[in-house]
PDB file of N, CA and C in Angstrom:
ATOM      1  N   MET A   1       6.989 -10.832  88.260  1.00  0.00           N
ATOM      2  CA  MET A   1       8.270 -10.215  87.761  1.00  0.00           C
ATOM      3  C   MET A   1       9.173 -10.051  88.882  1.00  0.00           C
ATOM      4  N   ASN A   2      10.311 -10.665  88.870  1.00  0.00           N
ATOM      5  CA  ASN A   2      11.349 -10.517  89.983  1.00  0.00           C
ATOM      6  C   ASN A   2      12.162  -9.259  89.712  1.00  0.00           C
ATOM      7  N   LEU A   3      12.943  -8.905  90.779  1.00  0.00           N
ATOM      8  CA  LEU A   3      13.685  -7.586  90.680  1.00  0.00           C
ATOM      9  C   LEU A   3      14.724  -7.569  89.531  1.00  0.00           C
ATOM     10  N   GLN A   4      15.357  -8.667  89.254  1.00  0.00           N
ATOM     11  CA  GLN A   4      16.392  -8.732  88.222  1.00  0.00           C
ATOM     12  C   GLN A   4      15.669  -8.619  86.846  1.00  0.00           C
ATOM     13  N   LEU A   5      14.574  -9.179  86.621  1.00  0.00           N
ATOM     14  CA  LEU A   5      13.808  -8.978  85.486  1.00  0.00           C
ATOM     15  C   LEU A   5      13.305  -7.578  85.272  1.00  0.00           C
ATOM     16  N   LEU A   6      12.856  -6.980  86.406  1.00  0.00           N
ATOM     17  CA  LEU A   6      12.401  -5.642  86.335  1.00  0.00           C
ATOM     18  C   LEU A   6      13.632  -4.665  86.084  1.00  0.00           C
ATOM     19  N   TRP A   7      14.834  -4.939  86.685  1.00  0.00           N
ATOM     20  CA  TRP A   7      16.037  -4.191  86.421  1.00  0.00           C
ATOM     21  C   TRP A   7      16.379  -4.254  84.837  1.00  0.00           C
ATOM     22  N   ASN A   8      16.365  -5.479  84.229  1.00  0.00           N
ATOM     23  CA  ASN A   8      16.849  -5.626  82.915  1.00  0.00           C
ATOM     24  C   ASN A   8      15.692  -4.958  82.015  1.00  0.00           C
ATOM     25  N   SER A   9      14.422  -5.032  82.312  1.00  0.00           N
ATOM     26  CA  SER A   9      13.478  -4.340  81.529  1.00  0.00           C
ATOM     27  C   SER A   9      13.577  -2.807  81.674  1.00  0.00           C
ATOM     28  N   LEU A  10      13.886  -2.398  82.899  1.00  0.00           N
ATOM     29  CA  LEU A  10      14.012  -0.884  83.121  1.00  0.00           C
ATOM     30  C   LEU A  10      15.310  -0.394  82.237  1.00  0.00           C
ATOM     31  N   ALA A  11      16.352  -1.128  82.322  1.00  0.00           N
ATOM     32  CA  ALA A  11      17.533  -0.730  81.525  1.00  0.00           C
ATOM     33  C   ALA A  11      17.199  -0.645  80.042  1.00  0.00           C
ATOM     34  N   ALA A  12      16.489  -1.604  79.526  1.00  0.00           N
ATOM     35  CA  ALA A  12      16.166  -1.518  78.109  1.00  0.00           C
ATOM     36  C   ALA A  12      15.202  -0.279  77.829  1.00  0.00           C
ATOM     37  N   PHE A  13      14.238  -0.063  78.683  1.00  0.00           N
ATOM     38  CA  PHE A  13      13.401   1.092  78.603  1.00  0.00           C
ATOM     39  C   PHE A  13      14.214   2.382  78.653  1.00  0.00           C
ATOM     40  N   CYS A  14      15.081   2.549  79.608  1.00  0.00           N
ATOM     41  CA  CYS A  14      15.935   3.783  79.743  1.00  0.00           C
ATOM     42  C   CYS A  14      16.713   4.055  78.566  1.00  0.00           C
ATOM     43  N   LYS A  15      17.358   2.955  77.978  1.00  0.00           N
ATOM     44  CA  LYS A  15      18.190   3.151  76.795  1.00  0.00           C
ATOM     45  C   LYS A  15      17.407   3.601  75.652  1.00  0.00           C
ATOM     46  N   ARG A  16      16.115   3.172  75.634  1.00  0.00           N
ATOM     47  CA  ARG A  16      15.220   3.523  74.464  1.00  0.00           C
ATOM     48  C   ARG A  16      14.669   4.926  74.551  1.00  0.00           C
ATOM     49  N   VAL A  17      14.392   5.463  75.806  1.00  0.00           N
ATOM     50  CA  VAL A  17      13.733   6.671  75.882  1.00  0.00           C
ATOM     51  C   VAL A  17      14.731   7.887  76.181  1.00  0.00           C
ATOM     52  N   GLY A  18      15.929   7.581  76.654  1.00  0.00           N
ATOM     53  CA  GLY A  18      16.863   8.604  76.925  1.00  0.00           C
ATOM     54  C   GLY A  18      16.841   9.140  78.335  1.00  0.00           C
ATOM     55  N   ARG A  19      17.880   9.831  78.691  1.00  0.00           N
ATOM     56  CA  ARG A  19      18.202  10.237  80.092  1.00  0.00           C
ATOM     57  C   ARG A  19      17.044  11.020  80.684  1.00  0.00           C
ATOM     58  N   SER A  20      16.498  12.034  80.109  1.00  0.00           N
ATOM     59  CA  SER A  20      15.516  12.892  80.683  1.00  0.00           C
ATOM     60  C   SER A  20      14.260  12.089  81.119  1.00  0.00           C
ATOM     61  N   MET A  21      13.824  11.156  80.304  1.00  0.00           N
ATOM     62  CA  MET A  21      12.606  10.393  80.606  1.00  0.00           C
ATOM     63  C   MET A  21      13.009   9.182  81.546  1.00  0.00           C
ATOM     64  N   ALA A  22      14.280   8.825  81.585  1.00  0.00           N
ATOM     65  CA  ALA A  22      14.662   7.577  82.281  1.00  0.00           C
ATOM     66  C   ALA A  22      14.966   7.814  83.809  1.00  0.00           C
ATOM     67  N   ARG A  23      15.278   9.004  84.127  1.00  0.00           N
ATOM     68  CA  ARG A  23      15.719   9.264  85.510  1.00  0.00           C
ATOM     69  C   ARG A  23      14.635   9.064  86.533  1.00  0.00           C
ATOM     70  N   THR A  24      13.407   9.384  86.259  1.00  0.00           N
ATOM     71  CA  THR A  24      12.289   9.241  87.263  1.00  0.00           C
ATOM     72  C   THR A  24      12.024   7.731  87.543  1.00  0.00           C
ATOM     73  N   PRO A  25      11.856   6.908  86.618  1.00  0.00           N
ATOM     74  CA  PRO A  25      11.637   5.538  86.902  1.00  0.00           C
ATOM     75  C   PRO A  25      12.829   4.853  87.516  1.00  0.00           C
ATOM     76  N   LEU A  26      13.990   5.288  87.105  1.00  0.00           N
ATOM     77  CA  LEU A  26      15.258   4.746  87.812  1.00  0.00           C
ATOM     78  C   LEU A  26      15.316   5.129  89.285  1.00  0.00           C
ATOM     79  N   LEU A  27      14.911   6.352  89.615  1.00  0.00           N
ATOM     80  CA  LEU A  27      14.865   6.767  91.008  1.00  0.00           C
ATOM     81  C   LEU A  27      13.821   5.891  91.760  1.00  0.00           C
ATOM     82  N   LEU A  28      12.702   5.629  91.076  1.00  0.00           N
ATOM     83  CA  LEU A  28      11.621   4.795  91.729  1.00  0.00           C
ATOM     84  C   LEU A  28      12.209   3.394  92.039  1.00  0.00           C
ATOM     85  N   TYR A  29      12.967   2.955  91.151  1.00  0.00           N
ATOM     86  CA  TYR A  29      13.596   1.594  91.385  1.00  0.00           C
ATOM     87  C   TYR A  29      14.437   1.591  92.576  1.00  0.00           C
ATOM     88  N   TYR A  30      15.227   2.644  92.823  1.00  0.00           N
ATOM     89  CA  TYR A  30      16.118   2.720  93.925  1.00  0.00           C
ATOM     90  C   TYR A  30      15.317   2.926  95.174  1.00  0.00           C
ATOM     91  N   VAL A  31      14.208   3.637  95.108  1.00  0.00           N
ATOM     92  CA  VAL A  31      13.253   3.768  96.280  1.00  0.00           C
ATOM     93  C   VAL A  31      12.796   2.381  96.643  1.00  0.00           C
ATOM     94  N   LEU A  32      12.344   1.608  95.608  1.00  0.00           N
ATOM     95  CA  LEU A  32      11.726   0.309  95.722  1.00  0.00           C
ATOM     96  C   LEU A  32      12.656  -0.627  96.470  1.00  0.00           C
ATOM     97  N   LYS A  33      14.023  -0.506  96.182  1.00  0.00           N
ATOM     98  CA  LYS A  33      15.034  -1.369  96.866  1.00  0.00           C
ATOM     99  C   LYS A  33      15.435  -0.962  98.239  1.00  0.00           C
ATOM    100  N   ASP A  34      15.082   0.220  98.663  1.00  0.00           N
ATOM    101  CA  ASP A  34      15.385   0.826 100.001  1.00  0.00           C
ATOM    102  C   ASP A  34      14.656   0.163 101.096  1.00  0.00           C
ATOM    103  N   ASP A  35      15.361  -0.120 102.146  1.00  0.00           N
ATOM    104  CA  ASP A  35      14.753  -0.760 103.387  1.00  0.00           C
ATOM    105  C   ASP A  35      13.746   0.206 104.079  1.00  0.00           C
ATOM    106  N   LYS A  36      13.979   1.498 103.919  1.00  0.00           N
ATOM    107  CA  LYS A  36      13.101   2.441 104.593  1.00  0.00           C
ATOM    108  C   LYS A  36      11.680   2.664 103.943  1.00  0.00           C
ATOM    109  N   THR A  37      11.588   2.176 102.729  1.00  0.00           N
ATOM    110  CA  THR A  37      10.364   2.311 101.992  1.00  0.00           C
ATOM    111  C   THR A  37       9.353   1.249 102.514  1.00  0.00           C
ATOM    112  N   THR A  38       8.088   1.683 102.779  1.00  0.00           N
ATOM    113  CA  THR A  38       7.115   0.813 103.365  1.00  0.00           C
ATOM    114  C   THR A  38       6.652  -0.328 102.396  1.00  0.00           C
ATOM    115  N   THR A  39       6.205  -1.371 102.779  1.00  0.00           N
ATOM    116  CA  THR A  39       5.800  -2.465 101.902  1.00  0.00           C
ATOM    117  C   THR A  39       4.658  -1.983 100.960  1.00  0.00           C
ATOM    118  N   LYS A  40       3.720  -1.175 101.522  1.00  0.00           N
ATOM    119  CA  LYS A  40       2.660  -0.682 100.700  1.00  0.00           C
ATOM    120  C   LYS A  40       3.207   0.229  99.536  1.00  0.00           C
ATOM    121  N   ASP A  41       4.163   1.086  99.881  1.00  0.00           N
ATOM    122  CA  ASP A  41       4.775   2.024  98.900  1.00  0.00           C
ATOM    123  C   ASP A  41       5.631   1.163  97.870  1.00  0.00           C
ATOM    124  N   LYS A  42       6.225   0.131  98.316  1.00  0.00           N
ATOM    125  CA  LYS A  42       7.022  -0.716  97.427  1.00  0.00           C
ATOM    126  C   LYS A  42       6.087  -1.370  96.411  1.00  0.00           C
ATOM    127  N   ALA A  43       4.984  -1.829  96.860  1.00  0.00           N
ATOM    128  CA  ALA A  43       3.966  -2.479  96.065  1.00  0.00           C
ATOM    129  C   ALA A  43       3.437  -1.455  94.971  1.00  0.00           C
ATOM    130  N   ILE A  44       3.253  -0.250  95.373  1.00  0.00           N
ATOM    131  CA  ILE A  44       2.760   0.808  94.372  1.00  0.00           C
ATOM    132  C   ILE A  44       3.868   1.068  93.384  1.00  0.00           C
ATOM    133  N   ILE A  45       5.181   1.197  93.815  1.00  0.00           N
ATOM    134  CA  ILE A  45       6.223   1.376  92.881  1.00  0.00           C
ATOM    135  C   ILE A  45       6.447   0.286  91.875  1.00  0.00           C
ATOM    136  N   TYR A  46       6.339  -0.918  92.437  1.00  0.00           N
ATOM    137  CA  TYR A  46       6.482  -2.118  91.667  1.00  0.00           C
ATOM    138  C   TYR A  46       5.392  -2.156  90.557  1.00  0.00           C
ATOM    139  N   ALA A  47       4.172  -1.981  90.950  1.00  0.00           N
ATOM    140  CA  ALA A  47       3.095  -1.873  89.962  1.00  0.00           C
ATOM    141  C   ALA A  47       3.332  -0.886  88.858  1.00  0.00           C
ATOM    142  N   ALA A  48       3.708   0.304  89.252  1.00  0.00           N
ATOM    143  CA  ALA A  48       3.958   1.370  88.279  1.00  0.00           C
ATOM    144  C   ALA A  48       5.017   1.081  87.292  1.00  0.00           C
ATOM    145  N   LEU A  49       6.224   0.528  87.876  1.00  0.00           N
ATOM    146  CA  LEU A  49       7.344   0.220  86.993  1.00  0.00           C
ATOM    147  C   LEU A  49       6.964  -0.956  86.052  1.00  0.00           C
ATOM    148  N   ALA A  50       6.278  -1.933  86.641  1.00  0.00           N
ATOM    149  CA  ALA A  50       5.875  -3.069  85.780  1.00  0.00           C
ATOM    150  C   ALA A  50       5.003  -2.660  84.678  1.00  0.00           C
ATOM    151  N   TYR A  51       4.048  -1.752  84.994  1.00  0.00           N
ATOM    152  CA  TYR A  51       3.142  -1.280  83.894  1.00  0.00           C
ATOM    153  C   TYR A  51       3.973  -0.547  82.881  1.00  0.00           C
ATOM    154  N   LEU A  52       4.981   0.193  83.357  1.00  0.00           N
ATOM    155  CA  LEU A  52       5.822   0.941  82.345  1.00  0.00           C
ATOM    156  C   LEU A  52       6.564   0.028  81.386  1.00  0.00           C
ATOM    157  N   VAL A  53       7.143  -1.088  81.883  1.00  0.00           N
ATOM    158  CA  VAL A  53       8.066  -1.921  81.088  1.00  0.00           C
ATOM    159  C   VAL A  53       7.329  -3.111  80.454  1.00  0.00           C
ATOM    160  N   LEU A  54       6.233  -3.495  80.969  1.00  0.00           N
ATOM    161  CA  LEU A  54       5.524  -4.772  80.409  1.00  0.00           C
ATOM    162  C   LEU A  54       4.726  -4.282  79.132  1.00  0.00           C
ATOM    163  N   PRO A  55       4.523  -5.249  78.139  1.00  0.00           N
ATOM    164  CA  PRO A  55       3.941  -4.913  76.840  1.00  0.00           C
ATOM    165  C   PRO A  55       2.412  -4.737  77.035  1.00  0.00           C
ATOM    166  N   ILE A  56       1.837  -4.774  78.149  1.00  0.00           N
ATOM    167  CA  ILE A  56       0.400  -4.667  78.364  1.00  0.00           C
ATOM    168  C   ILE A  56       0.072  -3.192  78.534  1.00  0.00           C
ATOM    169  N   ASP A  57      -0.812  -2.649  77.765  1.00  0.00           N
ATOM    170  CA  ASP A  57      -1.193  -1.158  77.944  1.00  0.00           C
ATOM    171  C   ASP A  57      -2.714  -1.122  77.909  1.00  0.00           C
ATOM    172  N   LEU A  58      -3.123  -0.078  78.754  1.00  0.00           N
ATOM    173  CA  LEU A  58      -4.541   0.325  78.580  1.00  0.00           C
ATOM    174  C   LEU A  58      -4.813   1.012  77.248  1.00  0.00           C
ATOM    175  N   ILE A  59      -3.856   1.815  76.872  1.00  0.00           N
ATOM    176  CA  ILE A  59      -3.932   2.612  75.567  1.00  0.00           C
ATOM    177  C   ILE A  59      -2.684   2.270  74.809  1.00  0.00           C
ATOM    178  N   SER A  60      -2.775   1.588  73.707  1.00  0.00           N
ATOM    179  CA  SER A  60      -1.633   1.172  72.915  1.00  0.00           C
ATOM    180  C   SER A  60      -0.871   2.242  72.317  1.00  0.00           C
ATOM    181  N   ALA A  61       0.402   2.296  72.572  1.00  0.00           N
ATOM    182  CA  ALA A  61       1.299   3.283  72.025  1.00  0.00           C
ATOM    183  C   ALA A  61       1.505   3.062  70.583  1.00  0.00           C
ATOM    184  N   ASN A  62       1.400   1.738  70.133  1.00  0.00           N
ATOM    185  CA  ASN A  62       1.549   1.492  68.715  1.00  0.00           C
ATOM    186  C   ASN A  62       0.358   2.066  67.889  1.00  0.00           C
ATOM    187  N   LYS A  63      -0.798   2.029  68.451  1.00  0.00           N
ATOM    188  CA  LYS A  63      -2.041   2.543  67.675  1.00  0.00           C
ATOM    189  C   LYS A  63      -2.218   4.079  67.860  1.00  0.00           C
ATOM    190  N   HIS A  64      -1.831   4.500  69.053  1.00  0.00           N
ATOM    191  CA  HIS A  64      -2.021   5.932  69.465  1.00  0.00           C
ATOM    192  C   HIS A  64      -0.708   6.375  70.061  1.00  0.00           C
ATOM    193  N   PRO A  65       0.332   6.802  69.216  1.00  0.00           N
ATOM    194  CA  PRO A  65       1.584   7.003  69.806  1.00  0.00           C
ATOM    195  C   PRO A  65       1.565   8.141  70.966  1.00  0.00           C
ATOM    196  N   ILE A  66       1.011   9.235  70.832  1.00  0.00           N
ATOM    197  CA  ILE A  66       1.026  10.279  71.820  1.00  0.00           C
ATOM    198  C   ILE A  66       0.196   9.918  73.070  1.00  0.00           C
ATOM    199  N   LEU A  67      -0.992   9.471  72.773  1.00  0.00           N
ATOM    200  CA  LEU A  67      -1.892   9.073  73.799  1.00  0.00           C
ATOM    201  C   LEU A  67      -1.470   7.807  74.516  1.00  0.00           C
ATOM    202  N   GLY A  68      -0.855   6.932  73.723  1.00  0.00           N
ATOM    203  CA  GLY A  68      -0.364   5.615  74.255  1.00  0.00           C
ATOM    204  C   GLY A  68       0.634   5.787  75.384  1.00  0.00           C
ATOM    205  N   TRP A  69       1.492   6.793  75.290  1.00  0.00           N
ATOM    206  CA  TRP A  69       2.520   7.023  76.310  1.00  0.00           C
ATOM    207  C   TRP A  69       1.975   7.795  77.536  1.00  0.00           C
ATOM    208  N   THR A  70       0.907   8.439  77.297  1.00  0.00           N
ATOM    209  CA  THR A  70       0.376   9.302  78.356  1.00  0.00           C
ATOM    210  C   THR A  70       0.027   8.566  79.643  1.00  0.00           C
ATOM    211  N   ASP A  71      -0.558   7.412  79.534  1.00  0.00           N
ATOM    212  CA  ASP A  71      -0.936   6.631  80.761  1.00  0.00           C
ATOM    213  C   ASP A  71       0.308   6.116  81.526  1.00  0.00           C
ATOM    214  N   GLU A  72       1.273   5.724  80.779  1.00  0.00           N
ATOM    215  CA  GLU A  72       2.545   5.345  81.463  1.00  0.00           C
ATOM    216  C   GLU A  72       3.197   6.513  82.188  1.00  0.00           C
ATOM    217  N   ILE A  73       3.287   7.707  81.454  1.00  0.00           N
ATOM    218  CA  ILE A  73       3.913   8.789  81.990  1.00  0.00           C
ATOM    219  C   ILE A  73       3.159   9.307  83.242  1.00  0.00           C
ATOM    220  N   LEU A  74       1.871   9.407  83.113  1.00  0.00           N
ATOM    221  CA  LEU A  74       1.068   9.771  84.206  1.00  0.00           C
ATOM    222  C   LEU A  74       1.188   8.957  85.441  1.00  0.00           C
ATOM    223  N   SER A  75       1.168   7.631  85.280  1.00  0.00           N
ATOM    224  CA  SER A  75       1.290   6.746  86.331  1.00  0.00           C
ATOM    225  C   SER A  75       2.628   6.910  87.035  1.00  0.00           C
ATOM    226  N   ILE A  76       3.764   7.030  86.296  1.00  0.00           N
ATOM    227  CA  ILE A  76       5.089   7.172  86.865  1.00  0.00           C
ATOM    228  C   ILE A  76       5.155   8.489  87.664  1.00  0.00           C
ATOM    229  N   GLU A  77       4.596   9.580  87.092  1.00  0.00           N
ATOM    230  CA  GLU A  77       4.715  10.885  87.663  1.00  0.00           C
ATOM    231  C   GLU A  77       3.840  10.914  89.048  1.00  0.00           C
ATOM    232  N   VAL A  78       2.692  10.375  88.995  1.00  0.00           N
ATOM    233  CA  VAL A  78       1.865  10.253  90.251  1.00  0.00           C
ATOM    234  C   VAL A  78       2.577   9.494  91.291  1.00  0.00           C
ATOM    235  N   VAL A  79       3.098   8.306  90.991  1.00  0.00           N
ATOM    236  CA  VAL A  79       3.810   7.563  91.942  1.00  0.00           C
ATOM    237  C   VAL A  79       5.134   8.245  92.409  1.00  0.00           C
ATOM    238  N   TYR A  80       5.849   8.878  91.509  1.00  0.00           N
ATOM    239  CA  TYR A  80       7.097   9.597  91.897  1.00  0.00           C
ATOM    240  C   TYR A  80       6.729  10.804  92.833  1.00  0.00           C
ATOM    241  N   ASP A  81       5.666  11.423  92.615  1.00  0.00           N
ATOM    242  CA  ASP A  81       5.254  12.523  93.475  1.00  0.00           C
ATOM    243  C   ASP A  81       5.042  12.010  94.877  1.00  0.00           C
ATOM    244  N   ARG A  82       4.415  10.867  94.962  1.00  0.00           N
ATOM    245  CA  ARG A  82       4.184  10.321  96.301  1.00  0.00           C
ATOM    246  C   ARG A  82       5.417   9.765  96.953  1.00  0.00           C
ATOM    247  N   MET A  83       6.337   9.248  96.189  1.00  0.00           N
ATOM    248  CA  MET A  83       7.575   8.639  96.785  1.00  0.00           C
ATOM    249  C   MET A  83       8.743   9.616  96.905  1.00  0.00           C
ATOM    250  N   ARG A  84       8.570  10.790  96.518  1.00  0.00           N
ATOM    251  CA  ARG A  84       9.674  11.755  96.511  1.00  0.00           C
ATOM    252  C   ARG A  84      10.273  11.927  97.964  1.00  0.00           C
ATOM    253  N   LYS A  85       9.495  11.667  98.957  1.00  0.00           N
ATOM    254  CA  LYS A  85       9.973  11.782 100.325  1.00  0.00           C
ATOM    255  C   LYS A  85      11.029  10.674 100.681  1.00  0.00           C
ATOM    256  N   TYR A  86      11.147   9.687  99.934  1.00  0.00           N
ATOM    257  CA  TYR A  86      12.126   8.680 100.235  1.00  0.00           C
ATOM    258  C   TYR A  86      13.459   8.833  99.412  1.00  0.00           C
ATOM    259  N   ILE A  87      13.446   9.767  98.509  1.00  0.00           N
ATOM    260  CA  ILE A  87      14.629   9.881  97.633  1.00  0.00           C
ATOM    261  C   ILE A  87      15.709  10.635  98.374  1.00  0.00           C
ATOM    262  N   THR A  88      16.814  10.022  98.446  1.00  0.00           N
ATOM    263  CA  THR A  88      18.042  10.540  99.174  1.00  0.00           C
ATOM    264  C   THR A  88      19.049  11.161  98.104  1.00  0.00           C
ATOM    265  N   PRO A  89      19.976  11.960  98.514  1.00  0.00           N
ATOM    266  CA  PRO A  89      21.084  12.325  97.669  1.00  0.00           C
ATOM    267  C   PRO A  89      21.760  11.304  97.068  1.00  0.00           C
ATOM    268  N   GLU A  90      22.072  10.107  97.905  1.00  0.00           N
ATOM    269  CA  GLU A  90      22.761   8.950  97.369  1.00  0.00           C
ATOM    270  C   GLU A  90      21.948   8.333  96.223  1.00  0.00           C
ATOM    271  N   MET A  91      20.695   8.184  96.390  1.00  0.00           N
ATOM    272  CA  MET A  91      19.853   7.679  95.331  1.00  0.00           C
ATOM    273  C   MET A  91      20.026   8.502  93.969  1.00  0.00           C
ATOM    274  N   LEU A  92      19.980   9.828  94.123  1.00  0.00           N
ATOM    275  CA  LEU A  92      20.169  10.764  93.040  1.00  0.00           C
ATOM    276  C   LEU A  92      21.518  10.469  92.337  1.00  0.00           C
ATOM    277  N   HIS A  93      22.526  10.370  93.185  1.00  0.00           N
ATOM    278  CA  HIS A  93      23.856  10.085  92.637  1.00  0.00           C
ATOM    279  C   HIS A  93      23.933   8.705  91.947  1.00  0.00           C
ATOM    280  N   ARG A  94      23.318   7.699  92.509  1.00  0.00           N
ATOM    281  CA  ARG A  94      23.338   6.279  91.897  1.00  0.00           C
ATOM    282  C   ARG A  94      22.608   6.364  90.615  1.00  0.00           C
ATOM    283  N   ALA A  95      21.488   7.071  90.600  1.00  0.00           N
ATOM    284  CA  ALA A  95      20.704   7.073  89.322  1.00  0.00           C
ATOM    285  C   ALA A  95      21.521   7.784  88.198  1.00  0.00           C
ATOM    286  N   ASP A  96      22.109   8.910  88.538  1.00  0.00           N
ATOM    287  CA  ASP A  96      22.895   9.588  87.473  1.00  0.00           C
ATOM    288  C   ASP A  96      24.134   8.741  87.055  1.00  0.00           C
ATOM    289  N   ALA A  97      24.713   8.028  87.915  1.00  0.00           N
ATOM    290  CA  ALA A  97      25.924   7.193  87.589  1.00  0.00           C
ATOM    291  C   ALA A  97      25.446   6.000  86.782  1.00  0.00           C
ATOM    292  N   GLN A  98      24.230   5.451  87.059  1.00  0.00           N
ATOM    293  CA  GLN A  98      23.783   4.329  86.216  1.00  0.00           C
ATOM    294  C   GLN A  98      23.339   4.871  84.866  1.00  0.00           C
ATOM    295  N   LEU A  99      22.778   5.982  84.815  1.00  0.00           N
ATOM    296  CA  LEU A  99      22.466   6.631  83.459  1.00  0.00           C
ATOM    297  C   LEU A  99      23.624   6.889  82.649  1.00  0.00           C
ATOM    298  N   ASP A 100      24.785   7.298  83.297  1.00  0.00           N
ATOM    299  CA  ASP A 100      26.074   7.505  82.644  1.00  0.00           C
ATOM    300  C   ASP A 100      26.514   6.178  81.984  1.00  0.00           C
ATOM    301  N   LYS A 101      26.278   5.087  82.621  1.00  0.00           N
ATOM    302  CA  LYS A 101      26.687   3.847  82.029  1.00  0.00           C
ATOM    303  C   LYS A 101      25.889   3.387  80.911  1.00  0.00           C
ATOM    304  N   TRP A 102      24.443   3.562  81.048  1.00  0.00           N
ATOM    305  CA  TRP A 102      23.546   3.171  80.099  1.00  0.00           C
ATOM    306  C   TRP A 102      23.470   4.032  78.884  1.00  0.00           C
ATOM    307  N   ILE A 103      23.545   5.367  79.237  1.00  0.00           N
ATOM    308  CA  ILE A 103      23.315   6.430  78.134  1.00  0.00           C
ATOM    309  C   ILE A 103      24.505   7.417  78.289  1.00  0.00           C
ATOM    310  N   PRO A 104      25.710   7.136  77.800  1.00  0.00           N
ATOM    311  CA  PRO A 104      26.755   8.092  77.943  1.00  0.00           C
ATOM    312  C   PRO A 104      26.432   9.436  77.278  1.00  0.00           C
ATOM    313  N   THR A 105      26.840  10.482  77.927  1.00  0.00           N
ATOM    314  CA  THR A 105      26.710  11.834  77.388  1.00  0.00           C
ATOM    315  C   THR A 105      27.875  12.060  76.406  1.00  0.00           C
ATOM    316  N   THR A 106      27.562  12.846  75.442  1.00  0.00           N
ATOM    317  CA  THR A 106      28.630  13.073  74.392  1.00  0.00           C
ATOM    318  C   THR A 106      29.426  14.240  74.624  1.00  0.00           C
TER     319      THR A 106
END
């Protein structure tokens, strides 16, 4: 999965789940693109975001709606906690601006 495909998949995911759930993966995407992020951490972020947006699941959300989302949410939160050190005020601003484009507030 290349970055443009990941971006498009992330956009579709964010529009589907709403602002509150979309902000964390979007911030991880900006950390992934940052030159200061280590290669190892980029690989971890890429894997977590790919798992979030790809149709492959350990626990199917279609069969078990609540439990099915738990593995994705948990993986994103664990990775976010680890990557928090890379998040800058500019990334926060960019994420909010992008969410405004994707999911306008009323």
